[in-house]
mmCIF file of N, CA and C in Angstrom:
data_model
loop_
_atom_site.group_PDB
_atom_site.id
_atom_site.type_symbol
_atom_site.label_atom_id
_atom_site.label_comp_id
_atom_site.label_asym_id
_atom_site.label_seq_id
_atom_site.Cartn_x
_atom_site.Cartn_y
_atom_site.Cartn_z
ATOM 1 N N UNK A 21 41.624 86.666 75.575
ATOM 2 C CA UNK A 21 42.064 87.711 76.469
ATOM 3 C C UNK A 21 43.563 87.923 76.284
ATOM 4 N N UNK A 22 43.943 89.144 76.090
ATOM 5 C CA UNK A 22 45.347 89.470 75.857
ATOM 6 C C UNK A 22 46.128 89.427 77.174
ATOM 7 N N UNK A 23 47.424 89.220 77.020
ATOM 8 C CA UNK A 23 48.283 89.225 78.199
ATOM 9 C C UNK A 23 48.386 90.641 78.737
ATOM 10 N N UNK A 24 48.350 90.751 80.057
ATOM 11 C CA UNK A 24 48.482 92.044 80.703
ATOM 12 C C UNK A 24 49.864 92.158 81.308
ATOM 13 N N UNK A 25 50.511 93.294 81.071
ATOM 14 C CA UNK A 25 51.826 93.559 81.645
ATOM 15 C C UNK A 25 51.665 93.807 83.139
ATOM 16 N N UNK A 26 52.404 93.036 83.950
ATOM 17 C CA UNK A 26 52.317 93.154 85.391
ATOM 18 C C UNK A 26 53.475 93.984 85.938
ATOM 19 N N UNK A 27 54.683 93.740 85.437
ATOM 20 C CA UNK A 27 55.868 94.381 85.999
ATOM 21 C C UNK A 27 56.963 94.468 84.941
ATOM 22 N N UNK A 28 57.743 95.540 85.007
ATOM 23 C CA UNK A 28 58.934 95.683 84.178
ATOM 24 C C UNK A 28 60.113 95.713 85.136
ATOM 25 N N UNK A 29 61.050 94.783 84.946
ATOM 26 C CA UNK A 29 62.188 94.628 85.846
ATOM 27 C C UNK A 29 63.461 94.931 85.068
ATOM 28 N N UNK A 30 64.332 95.746 85.663
ATOM 29 C CA UNK A 30 65.616 96.069 85.047
ATOM 30 C C UNK A 30 66.728 95.540 85.936
ATOM 31 N N UNK A 31 67.600 94.704 85.369
ATOM 32 C CA UNK A 31 68.759 94.183 86.101
ATOM 33 C C UNK A 31 69.975 94.204 85.187
ATOM 34 N N UNK A 32 71.156 94.123 85.798
ATOM 35 C CA UNK A 32 72.389 94.000 85.042
ATOM 36 C C UNK A 32 73.004 92.650 85.372
ATOM 37 N N UNK A 33 73.250 91.857 84.327
ATOM 38 C CA UNK A 33 73.732 90.498 84.502
ATOM 39 C C UNK A 33 74.945 90.306 83.601
ATOM 40 N N UNK A 34 75.898 89.490 84.039
ATOM 41 C CA UNK A 34 77.064 89.191 83.225
ATOM 42 C C UNK A 34 76.624 88.309 82.067
ATOM 43 N N UNK A 35 76.963 88.725 80.853
ATOM 44 C CA UNK A 35 76.538 88.022 79.647
ATOM 45 C C UNK A 35 77.002 86.581 79.593
ATOM 46 N N UNK A 36 76.078 85.676 79.291
ATOM 47 C CA UNK A 36 76.393 84.260 79.149
ATOM 48 C C UNK A 36 76.640 83.548 80.455
ATOM 49 N N UNK A 37 76.529 84.234 81.591
ATOM 50 C CA UNK A 37 76.843 83.622 82.885
ATOM 51 C C UNK A 37 75.747 83.855 83.923
ATOM 52 N N UNK A 38 74.512 84.023 83.489
ATOM 53 C CA UNK A 38 73.418 84.247 84.432
ATOM 54 C C UNK A 38 73.151 82.967 85.221
ATOM 55 N N UNK A 39 72.817 83.124 86.497
ATOM 56 C CA UNK A 39 72.456 82.001 87.358
ATOM 57 C C UNK A 39 71.173 82.366 88.102
ATOM 58 N N UNK A 40 70.481 81.371 88.676
ATOM 59 C CA UNK A 40 69.264 81.672 89.430
ATOM 60 C C UNK A 40 69.528 82.433 90.731
ATOM 61 N N UNK A 41 70.788 82.620 91.080
ATOM 62 C CA UNK A 41 71.149 83.367 92.285
ATOM 63 C C UNK A 41 70.877 84.859 92.065
ATOM 64 N N UNK A 42 70.968 85.667 93.122
ATOM 65 C CA UNK A 42 70.780 87.113 92.948
ATOM 66 C C UNK A 42 71.748 87.663 91.901
ATOM 67 N N UNK A 43 71.396 88.665 91.129
ATOM 68 C CA UNK A 43 70.197 89.486 91.203
ATOM 69 C C UNK A 43 69.016 88.923 90.425
ATOM 70 N N UNK A 44 69.218 87.883 89.619
ATOM 71 C CA UNK A 44 68.140 87.360 88.774
ATOM 72 C C UNK A 44 67.045 86.707 89.611
ATOM 73 N N UNK A 45 67.424 85.828 90.502
ATOM 74 C CA UNK A 45 66.444 85.089 91.296
ATOM 75 C C UNK A 45 65.604 85.991 92.177
ATOM 76 N N UNK A 46 66.231 86.945 92.832
ATOM 77 C CA UNK A 46 65.488 87.826 93.728
ATOM 78 C C UNK A 46 64.595 88.796 92.961
ATOM 79 N N UNK A 47 64.945 89.123 91.727
ATOM 80 C CA UNK A 47 64.116 90.029 90.928
ATOM 81 C C UNK A 47 62.916 89.306 90.326
ATOM 82 N N UNK A 48 63.106 88.077 89.861
ATOM 83 C CA UNK A 48 62.034 87.357 89.175
ATOM 84 C C UNK A 48 61.178 86.477 90.089
ATOM 85 N N UNK A 49 61.750 85.993 91.169
ATOM 86 C CA UNK A 49 61.053 85.070 92.057
ATOM 87 C C UNK A 49 59.708 85.557 92.566
ATOM 88 N N UNK A 50 59.597 86.769 93.085
ATOM 89 C CA UNK A 50 58.307 87.230 93.619
ATOM 90 C C UNK A 50 57.190 87.325 92.580
ATOM 91 N N UNK A 51 57.527 87.300 91.303
ATOM 92 C CA UNK A 51 56.525 87.443 90.247
ATOM 93 C C UNK A 51 56.139 86.102 89.626
ATOM 94 N N UNK A 52 56.696 84.998 90.147
ATOM 95 C CA UNK A 52 56.312 83.673 89.693
ATOM 96 C C UNK A 52 56.871 83.277 88.334
ATOM 97 N N UNK A 53 57.883 83.972 87.863
ATOM 98 C CA UNK A 53 58.481 83.667 86.564
ATOM 99 C C UNK A 53 59.373 82.433 86.695
ATOM 100 N N UNK A 54 59.402 81.612 85.667
ATOM 101 C CA UNK A 54 60.279 80.449 85.641
ATOM 102 C C UNK A 54 61.720 80.947 85.477
ATOM 103 N N UNK A 55 62.464 80.971 86.573
ATOM 104 C CA UNK A 55 63.816 81.540 86.584
ATOM 105 C C UNK A 55 64.766 80.716 85.722
ATOM 106 N N UNK A 56 64.654 79.423 85.779
ATOM 107 C CA UNK A 56 65.520 78.551 84.973
ATOM 108 C C UNK A 56 65.352 78.798 83.486
ATOM 109 N N UNK A 57 64.118 79.001 83.061
ATOM 110 C CA UNK A 57 63.848 79.277 81.653
ATOM 111 C C UNK A 57 64.464 80.612 81.240
ATOM 112 N N UNK A 58 64.330 81.645 82.100
ATOM 113 C CA UNK A 58 64.935 82.942 81.790
ATOM 114 C C UNK A 58 66.450 82.814 81.693
ATOM 115 N N UNK A 59 67.055 82.128 82.663
ATOM 116 C CA UNK A 59 68.518 81.989 82.683
ATOM 117 C C UNK A 59 68.998 81.306 81.409
ATOM 118 N N UNK A 60 68.315 80.251 80.994
ATOM 119 C CA UNK A 60 68.708 79.516 79.788
ATOM 120 C C UNK A 60 68.597 80.406 78.545
ATOM 121 N N UNK A 61 67.483 81.108 78.401
ATOM 122 C CA UNK A 61 67.301 81.977 77.238
ATOM 123 C C UNK A 61 68.295 83.143 77.235
ATOM 124 N N UNK A 62 68.527 83.739 78.398
ATOM 125 C CA UNK A 62 69.453 84.867 78.492
ATOM 126 C C UNK A 62 70.873 84.424 78.149
ATOM 127 N N UNK A 63 71.312 83.304 78.714
ATOM 128 C CA UNK A 63 72.671 82.829 78.440
ATOM 129 C C UNK A 63 72.859 82.488 76.969
ATOM 130 N N UNK A 64 71.830 81.930 76.342
ATOM 131 C CA UNK A 64 71.900 81.600 74.917
ATOM 132 C C UNK A 64 72.011 82.867 74.074
ATOM 133 N N UNK A 65 71.243 83.893 74.429
ATOM 134 C CA UNK A 65 71.233 85.127 73.645
ATOM 135 C C UNK A 65 72.501 85.961 73.835
ATOM 136 N N UNK A 66 73.152 85.852 74.998
ATOM 137 C CA UNK A 66 74.295 86.721 75.298
ATOM 138 C C UNK A 66 75.624 85.975 75.378
ATOM 139 N N UNK A 67 75.715 84.801 74.783
ATOM 140 C CA UNK A 67 76.971 84.056 74.913
ATOM 141 C C UNK A 67 78.150 84.744 74.224
ATOM 142 N N UNK A 68 77.903 85.603 73.230
ATOM 143 C CA UNK A 68 79.008 86.318 72.590
ATOM 144 C C UNK A 68 79.526 87.460 73.458
ATOM 145 N N UNK A 69 78.777 87.857 74.494
ATOM 146 C CA UNK A 69 79.204 88.903 75.424
ATOM 147 C C UNK A 69 79.692 88.301 76.735
ATOM 148 N N UNK A 70 80.285 87.122 76.702
ATOM 149 C CA UNK A 70 80.705 86.436 77.917
ATOM 150 C C UNK A 70 81.652 87.306 78.733
ATOM 151 N N UNK A 71 81.333 87.474 80.010
ATOM 152 C CA UNK A 71 82.178 88.235 80.912
ATOM 153 C C UNK A 71 81.898 89.723 80.945
ATOM 154 N N UNK A 72 80.970 90.219 80.128
ATOM 155 C CA UNK A 72 80.648 91.642 80.072
ATOM 156 C C UNK A 72 79.270 91.857 80.698
ATOM 157 N N UNK A 73 79.139 92.884 81.519
ATOM 158 C CA UNK A 73 77.860 93.199 82.150
ATOM 159 C C UNK A 73 76.878 93.714 81.103
ATOM 160 N N UNK A 74 75.690 93.112 81.076
ATOM 161 C CA UNK A 74 74.659 93.461 80.103
ATOM 162 C C UNK A 74 73.399 93.893 80.850
ATOM 163 N N UNK A 75 72.901 95.108 80.613
ATOM 164 C CA UNK A 75 71.605 95.483 81.181
ATOM 165 C C UNK A 75 70.482 94.752 80.434
ATOM 166 N N UNK A 76 69.484 94.309 81.168
ATOM 167 C CA UNK A 76 68.360 93.613 80.558
ATOM 168 C C UNK A 76 67.062 94.151 81.162
ATOM 169 N N UNK A 77 66.064 94.344 80.295
ATOM 170 C CA UNK A 77 64.747 94.804 80.725
ATOM 171 C C UNK A 77 63.783 93.638 80.526
ATOM 172 N N UNK A 78 63.188 93.171 81.622
ATOM 173 C CA UNK A 78 62.317 91.999 81.596
ATOM 174 C C UNK A 78 60.878 92.460 81.809
ATOM 175 N N UNK A 79 59.989 92.089 80.892
ATOM 176 C CA UNK A 79 58.564 92.393 81.022
ATOM 177 C C UNK A 79 57.854 91.125 81.487
ATOM 178 N N UNK A 80 57.191 91.197 82.637
ATOM 179 C CA UNK A 80 56.487 90.049 83.205
ATOM 180 C C UNK A 80 54.992 90.268 82.996
ATOM 181 N N UNK A 81 54.296 89.203 82.526
ATOM 182 C CA UNK A 81 52.868 89.286 82.228
ATOM 183 C C UNK A 81 52.048 88.536 83.267
ATOM 184 N N UNK A 82 50.723 88.748 83.243
ATOM 185 C CA UNK A 82 49.839 88.163 84.257
ATOM 186 C C UNK A 82 49.780 86.645 84.217
ATOM 187 N N UNK A 83 50.127 86.013 83.097
ATOM 188 C CA UNK A 83 50.135 84.550 83.032
ATOM 189 C C UNK A 83 51.509 83.971 83.358
ATOM 190 N N UNK A 84 52.375 84.776 83.984
ATOM 191 C CA UNK A 84 53.727 84.410 84.419
ATOM 192 C C UNK A 84 54.698 84.196 83.266
ATOM 193 N N UNK A 85 54.325 84.610 82.076
ATOM 194 C CA UNK A 85 55.261 84.559 80.959
ATOM 195 C C UNK A 85 56.078 85.848 80.979
ATOM 196 N N UNK A 86 57.113 85.887 80.161
ATOM 197 C CA UNK A 86 57.991 87.052 80.155
ATOM 198 C C UNK A 86 58.616 87.255 78.790
ATOM 199 N N UNK A 87 59.029 88.479 78.551
ATOM 200 C CA UNK A 87 59.856 88.855 77.400
ATOM 201 C C UNK A 87 61.030 89.616 77.974
ATOM 202 N N UNK A 88 62.151 89.611 77.272
ATOM 203 C CA UNK A 88 63.248 90.452 77.733
ATOM 204 C C UNK A 88 63.999 91.045 76.558
ATOM 205 N N UNK A 89 64.550 92.236 76.809
ATOM 206 C CA UNK A 89 65.321 92.964 75.810
ATOM 207 C C UNK A 89 66.684 93.254 76.413
ATOM 208 N N UNK A 90 67.739 92.901 75.703
ATOM 209 C CA UNK A 90 69.085 93.212 76.185
ATOM 210 C C UNK A 90 69.535 94.532 75.582
ATOM 211 N N UNK A 91 70.259 95.292 76.366
ATOM 212 C CA UNK A 91 70.806 96.566 75.933
ATOM 213 C C UNK A 91 72.307 96.402 75.702
ATOM 214 N N UNK A 92 72.951 97.450 75.215
ATOM 215 C CA UNK A 92 74.400 97.391 75.041
ATOM 216 C C UNK A 92 75.067 97.568 76.408
ATOM 217 N N UNK A 93 76.284 97.044 76.569
ATOM 218 C CA UNK A 93 76.969 97.159 77.866
ATOM 219 C C UNK A 93 77.139 98.622 78.284
ATOM 220 N N UNK A 94 77.209 98.896 79.585
ATOM 221 C CA UNK A 94 77.416 100.266 80.045
ATOM 222 C C UNK A 94 78.728 100.843 79.514
ATOM 223 N N UNK A 95 78.750 102.150 79.303
ATOM 224 C CA UNK A 95 79.933 102.819 78.755
ATOM 225 C C UNK A 95 81.139 102.620 79.663
ATOM 226 N N UNK A 96 80.934 102.657 80.968
ATOM 227 C CA UNK A 96 82.050 102.495 81.896
ATOM 228 C C UNK A 96 82.708 101.125 81.752
ATOM 229 N N UNK A 97 81.910 100.096 81.534
ATOM 230 C CA UNK A 97 82.453 98.745 81.364
ATOM 231 C C UNK A 97 83.282 98.672 80.081
ATOM 232 N N UNK A 98 82.764 99.234 78.996
ATOM 233 C CA UNK A 98 83.488 99.221 77.725
ATOM 234 C C UNK A 98 84.768 100.052 77.810
ATOM 235 N N UNK A 99 84.724 101.179 78.526
ATOM 236 C CA UNK A 99 85.915 102.010 78.693
ATOM 237 C C UNK A 99 86.981 101.299 79.525
ATOM 238 N N UNK A 100 86.557 100.591 80.566
ATOM 239 C CA UNK A 100 87.530 99.845 81.375
ATOM 240 C C UNK A 100 88.215 98.773 80.540
ATOM 241 N N UNK A 101 87.462 98.121 79.654
ATOM 242 C CA UNK A 101 88.062 97.118 78.774
ATOM 243 C C UNK A 101 89.038 97.765 77.806
ATOM 244 N N UNK A 102 88.657 98.902 77.227
ATOM 245 C CA UNK A 102 89.508 99.576 76.248
ATOM 246 C C UNK A 102 90.805 100.071 76.887
ATOM 247 N N UNK A 103 90.714 100.589 78.113
ATOM 248 C CA UNK A 103 91.894 101.118 78.795
ATOM 249 C C UNK A 103 92.651 100.034 79.560
ATOM 250 N N UNK A 104 92.070 98.863 79.651
ATOM 251 C CA UNK A 104 92.656 97.719 80.356
ATOM 252 C C UNK A 104 92.960 98.066 81.810
ATOM 253 N N UNK A 105 91.928 98.577 82.497
ATOM 254 C CA UNK A 105 92.042 98.903 83.912
ATOM 255 C C UNK A 105 90.975 98.141 84.680
ATOM 256 N N UNK A 106 91.191 97.993 86.000
ATOM 257 C CA UNK A 106 90.230 97.276 86.832
ATOM 258 C C UNK A 106 89.075 98.171 87.276
ATOM 259 N N UNK A 107 89.392 99.441 87.575
ATOM 260 C CA UNK A 107 88.351 100.366 87.999
ATOM 261 C C UNK A 107 88.792 101.788 87.724
ATOM 262 N N UNK A 108 87.836 102.705 87.783
ATOM 263 C CA UNK A 108 88.118 104.108 87.539
ATOM 264 C C UNK A 108 88.808 104.754 88.733
ATOM 265 N N UNK A 109 89.169 106.016 88.582
ATOM 266 C CA UNK A 109 89.863 106.756 89.617
ATOM 267 C C UNK A 109 88.879 107.256 90.668
ATOM 268 N N UNK A 110 89.310 107.276 91.920
ATOM 269 C CA UNK A 110 88.503 107.854 92.980
ATOM 270 C C UNK A 110 88.504 109.373 92.923
ATOM 271 N N UNK A 111 89.565 109.946 92.377
ATOM 272 C CA UNK A 111 89.693 111.390 92.221
ATOM 273 C C UNK A 111 90.144 111.656 90.782
ATOM 274 N N UNK A 112 89.197 111.739 89.836
ATOM 275 C CA UNK A 112 89.557 111.808 88.416
ATOM 276 C C UNK A 112 90.321 113.065 87.999
ATOM 277 N N UNK A 113 90.212 114.148 88.756
ATOM 278 C CA UNK A 113 90.948 115.353 88.389
ATOM 279 C C UNK A 113 92.423 115.230 88.728
ATOM 280 N N UNK A 114 92.751 114.579 89.834
ATOM 281 C CA UNK A 114 94.134 114.483 90.271
ATOM 282 C C UNK A 114 94.820 113.197 89.815
ATOM 283 N N UNK A 115 94.094 112.100 89.805
ATOM 284 C CA UNK A 115 94.687 110.799 89.491
ATOM 285 C C UNK A 115 94.153 110.265 88.171
ATOM 286 N N UNK A 116 95.013 110.164 87.193
ATOM 287 C CA UNK A 116 94.635 109.558 85.916
ATOM 288 C C UNK A 116 95.042 108.088 85.968
ATOM 289 N N UNK A 117 94.111 107.202 85.623
ATOM 290 C CA UNK A 117 94.376 105.770 85.758
ATOM 291 C C UNK A 117 94.643 105.064 84.429
ATOM 292 N N UNK A 118 94.391 105.720 83.311
ATOM 293 C CA UNK A 118 94.615 105.074 82.027
ATOM 294 C C UNK A 118 94.390 106.027 80.875
ATOM 295 N N UNK A 119 94.502 105.487 79.674
ATOM 296 C CA UNK A 119 94.328 106.276 78.457
ATOM 297 C C UNK A 119 93.458 105.524 77.465
ATOM 298 N N UNK A 120 92.679 106.296 76.724
ATOM 299 C CA UNK A 120 91.923 105.757 75.603
ATOM 300 C C UNK A 120 92.132 106.681 74.410
ATOM 301 N N UNK A 121 92.088 106.110 73.231
ATOM 302 C CA UNK A 121 92.276 106.903 72.021
ATOM 303 C C UNK A 121 90.929 107.359 71.483
ATOM 304 N N UNK A 122 90.991 108.325 70.594
ATOM 305 C CA UNK A 122 89.768 108.838 69.968
ATOM 306 C C UNK A 122 89.073 107.740 69.160
ATOM 307 N N UNK A 123 89.860 106.874 68.514
ATOM 308 C CA UNK A 123 89.245 105.793 67.728
ATOM 309 C C UNK A 123 88.554 104.772 68.634
ATOM 310 N N UNK A 124 89.100 104.531 69.826
ATOM 311 C CA UNK A 124 88.438 103.633 70.772
ATOM 312 C C UNK A 124 87.106 104.241 71.234
ATOM 313 N N UNK A 125 87.104 105.562 71.457
ATOM 314 C CA UNK A 125 85.864 106.231 71.843
ATOM 315 C C UNK A 125 84.810 106.099 70.757
ATOM 316 N N UNK A 126 85.214 106.239 69.497
ATOM 317 C CA UNK A 126 84.264 106.114 68.386
ATOM 318 C C UNK A 126 83.728 104.696 68.273
ATOM 319 N N UNK A 127 84.585 103.683 68.499
ATOM 320 C CA UNK A 127 84.126 102.295 68.465
ATOM 321 C C UNK A 127 83.085 102.037 69.559
ATOM 322 N N UNK A 128 83.348 102.552 70.763
ATOM 323 C CA UNK A 128 82.402 102.388 71.866
ATOM 324 C C UNK A 128 81.105 103.134 71.546
ATOM 325 N N UNK A 129 81.224 104.313 70.968
ATOM 326 C CA UNK A 129 80.043 105.102 70.608
ATOM 327 C C UNK A 129 79.192 104.374 69.572
ATOM 328 N N UNK A 130 79.830 103.714 68.611
ATOM 329 C CA UNK A 130 79.078 102.953 67.606
ATOM 330 C C UNK A 130 78.350 101.783 68.258
ATOM 331 N N UNK A 131 78.980 101.156 69.248
ATOM 332 C CA UNK A 131 78.357 100.045 69.961
ATOM 333 C C UNK A 131 77.128 100.508 70.728
ATOM 334 N N UNK A 132 77.207 101.677 71.354
ATOM 335 C CA UNK A 132 76.142 102.174 72.210
ATOM 336 C C UNK A 132 75.154 103.097 71.513
ATOM 337 N N UNK A 133 75.320 103.367 70.230
ATOM 338 C CA UNK A 133 74.526 104.364 69.526
ATOM 339 C C UNK A 133 73.017 104.148 69.654
ATOM 340 N N UNK A 134 72.553 102.903 69.598
ATOM 341 C CA UNK A 134 71.118 102.622 69.680
ATOM 342 C C UNK A 134 70.540 102.961 71.050
ATOM 343 N N UNK A 135 71.347 102.876 72.106
ATOM 344 C CA UNK A 135 70.855 103.103 73.467
ATOM 345 C C UNK A 135 71.067 104.535 73.953
ATOM 346 N N UNK A 136 71.774 105.352 73.180
ATOM 347 C CA UNK A 136 72.025 106.736 73.586
ATOM 348 C C UNK A 136 71.009 107.674 72.952
ATOM 349 N N UNK A 137 70.824 108.825 73.568
ATOM 350 C CA UNK A 137 69.866 109.812 73.083
ATOM 351 C C UNK A 137 70.588 110.841 72.207
ATOM 352 N N UNK A 138 71.229 110.363 71.151
ATOM 353 C CA UNK A 138 71.962 111.229 70.232
ATOM 354 C C UNK A 138 71.633 110.835 68.799
ATOM 355 N N UNK A 139 72.009 111.714 67.854
ATOM 356 C CA UNK A 139 71.676 111.468 66.454
ATOM 357 C C UNK A 139 72.812 110.871 65.644
ATOM 358 N N UNK A 140 74.061 111.173 66.010
ATOM 359 C CA UNK A 140 75.175 110.644 65.210
ATOM 360 C C UNK A 140 76.328 110.199 66.104
ATOM 361 N N UNK A 141 77.321 109.597 65.472
ATOM 362 C CA UNK A 141 78.453 109.014 66.186
ATOM 363 C C UNK A 141 79.307 110.093 66.854
ATOM 364 N N UNK A 142 79.418 111.274 66.254
ATOM 365 C CA UNK A 142 80.228 112.346 66.836
ATOM 366 C C UNK A 142 79.664 112.762 68.196
ATOM 367 N N UNK A 143 78.358 112.957 68.273
ATOM 368 C CA UNK A 143 77.743 113.323 69.547
ATOM 369 C C UNK A 143 77.881 112.193 70.563
ATOM 370 N N UNK A 144 77.716 110.970 70.104
ATOM 371 C CA UNK A 144 77.847 109.821 70.997
ATOM 372 C C UNK A 144 79.264 109.704 71.541
ATOM 373 N N UNK A 145 80.264 109.951 70.700
ATOM 374 C CA UNK A 145 81.641 109.849 71.170
ATOM 375 C C UNK A 145 81.957 110.966 72.165
ATOM 376 N N UNK A 146 81.319 112.131 72.025
ATOM 377 C CA UNK A 146 81.502 113.197 73.010
ATOM 378 C C UNK A 146 80.903 112.791 74.357
ATOM 379 N N UNK A 147 79.763 112.104 74.322
ATOM 380 C CA UNK A 147 79.165 111.604 75.567
ATOM 381 C C UNK A 147 80.078 110.579 76.236
ATOM 382 N N UNK A 148 80.611 109.663 75.453
ATOM 383 C CA UNK A 148 81.497 108.624 75.975
ATOM 384 C C UNK A 148 82.774 109.258 76.518
ATOM 385 N N UNK A 149 83.263 110.314 75.855
ATOM 386 C CA UNK A 149 84.455 111.023 76.327
ATOM 387 C C UNK A 149 84.210 111.638 77.697
ATOM 388 N N UNK A 150 83.023 112.164 77.929
ATOM 389 C CA UNK A 150 82.681 112.704 79.239
ATOM 390 C C UNK A 150 82.707 111.633 80.314
ATOM 391 N N UNK A 151 82.206 110.463 79.993
ATOM 392 C CA UNK A 151 82.248 109.346 80.934
ATOM 393 C C UNK A 151 83.694 108.958 81.212
ATOM 394 N N UNK A 152 84.515 108.937 80.163
ATOM 395 C CA UNK A 152 85.929 108.583 80.325
ATOM 396 C C UNK A 152 86.641 109.578 81.237
ATOM 397 N N UNK A 153 86.376 110.868 81.037
ATOM 398 C CA UNK A 153 87.009 111.875 81.889
ATOM 399 C C UNK A 153 86.576 111.726 83.341
ATOM 400 N N UNK A 154 85.311 111.408 83.563
ATOM 401 C CA UNK A 154 84.824 111.257 84.934
ATOM 402 C C UNK A 154 85.361 109.990 85.604
ATOM 403 N N UNK A 155 85.877 109.067 84.812
ATOM 404 C CA UNK A 155 86.495 107.856 85.360
ATOM 405 C C UNK A 155 87.978 108.049 85.604
ATOM 406 N N UNK A 156 88.539 109.170 85.175
ATOM 407 C CA UNK A 156 89.967 109.398 85.354
ATOM 408 C C UNK A 156 90.792 108.885 84.186
ATOM 409 N N UNK A 157 90.200 108.799 83.011
ATOM 410 C CA UNK A 157 90.920 108.344 81.823
ATOM 411 C C UNK A 157 91.339 109.557 81.003
ATOM 412 N N UNK A 158 92.545 109.492 80.448
ATOM 413 C CA UNK A 158 93.037 110.533 79.549
ATOM 414 C C UNK A 158 92.646 110.161 78.134
ATOM 415 N N UNK A 159 92.250 111.155 77.347
ATOM 416 C CA UNK A 159 91.878 110.920 75.961
ATOM 417 C C UNK A 159 93.013 111.430 75.086
ATOM 418 N N UNK A 160 93.591 110.521 74.304
ATOM 419 C CA UNK A 160 94.711 110.865 73.438
ATOM 420 C C UNK A 160 94.294 110.659 71.989
ATOM 421 N N UNK A 161 95.028 111.288 71.058
ATOM 422 C CA UNK A 161 94.703 111.147 69.640
ATOM 423 C C UNK A 161 95.339 109.960 68.994
#
């Protein structure tokens, strides 16, 4: 008998620093998944992304086993790192909080290319530029 998919859970966890505490414990606990095993596997797989928020999609099966797929970090997190700011602007039209260069946008676009719904890096960098503008970041050459 094949495993049956019971639930698909999406959470965002800091890479290499997952703990059984929320949001991991509260998401996996009701489904009977071994939380310690997930935490160990996730931390091992994401140790190179230490300190960066990583979205993860967890598939839980009827025998309480699981698979998970990690995605690339959110664009806003990567932009905050590139601009070296703590958070975006509350009013992005009036208050600019930082600057990013076109080459930084292209690097972020290359990182996120697999998770975006675009065909090439130019389109992806335009998407990332839109996110940067909505955060109150200036784009310079």
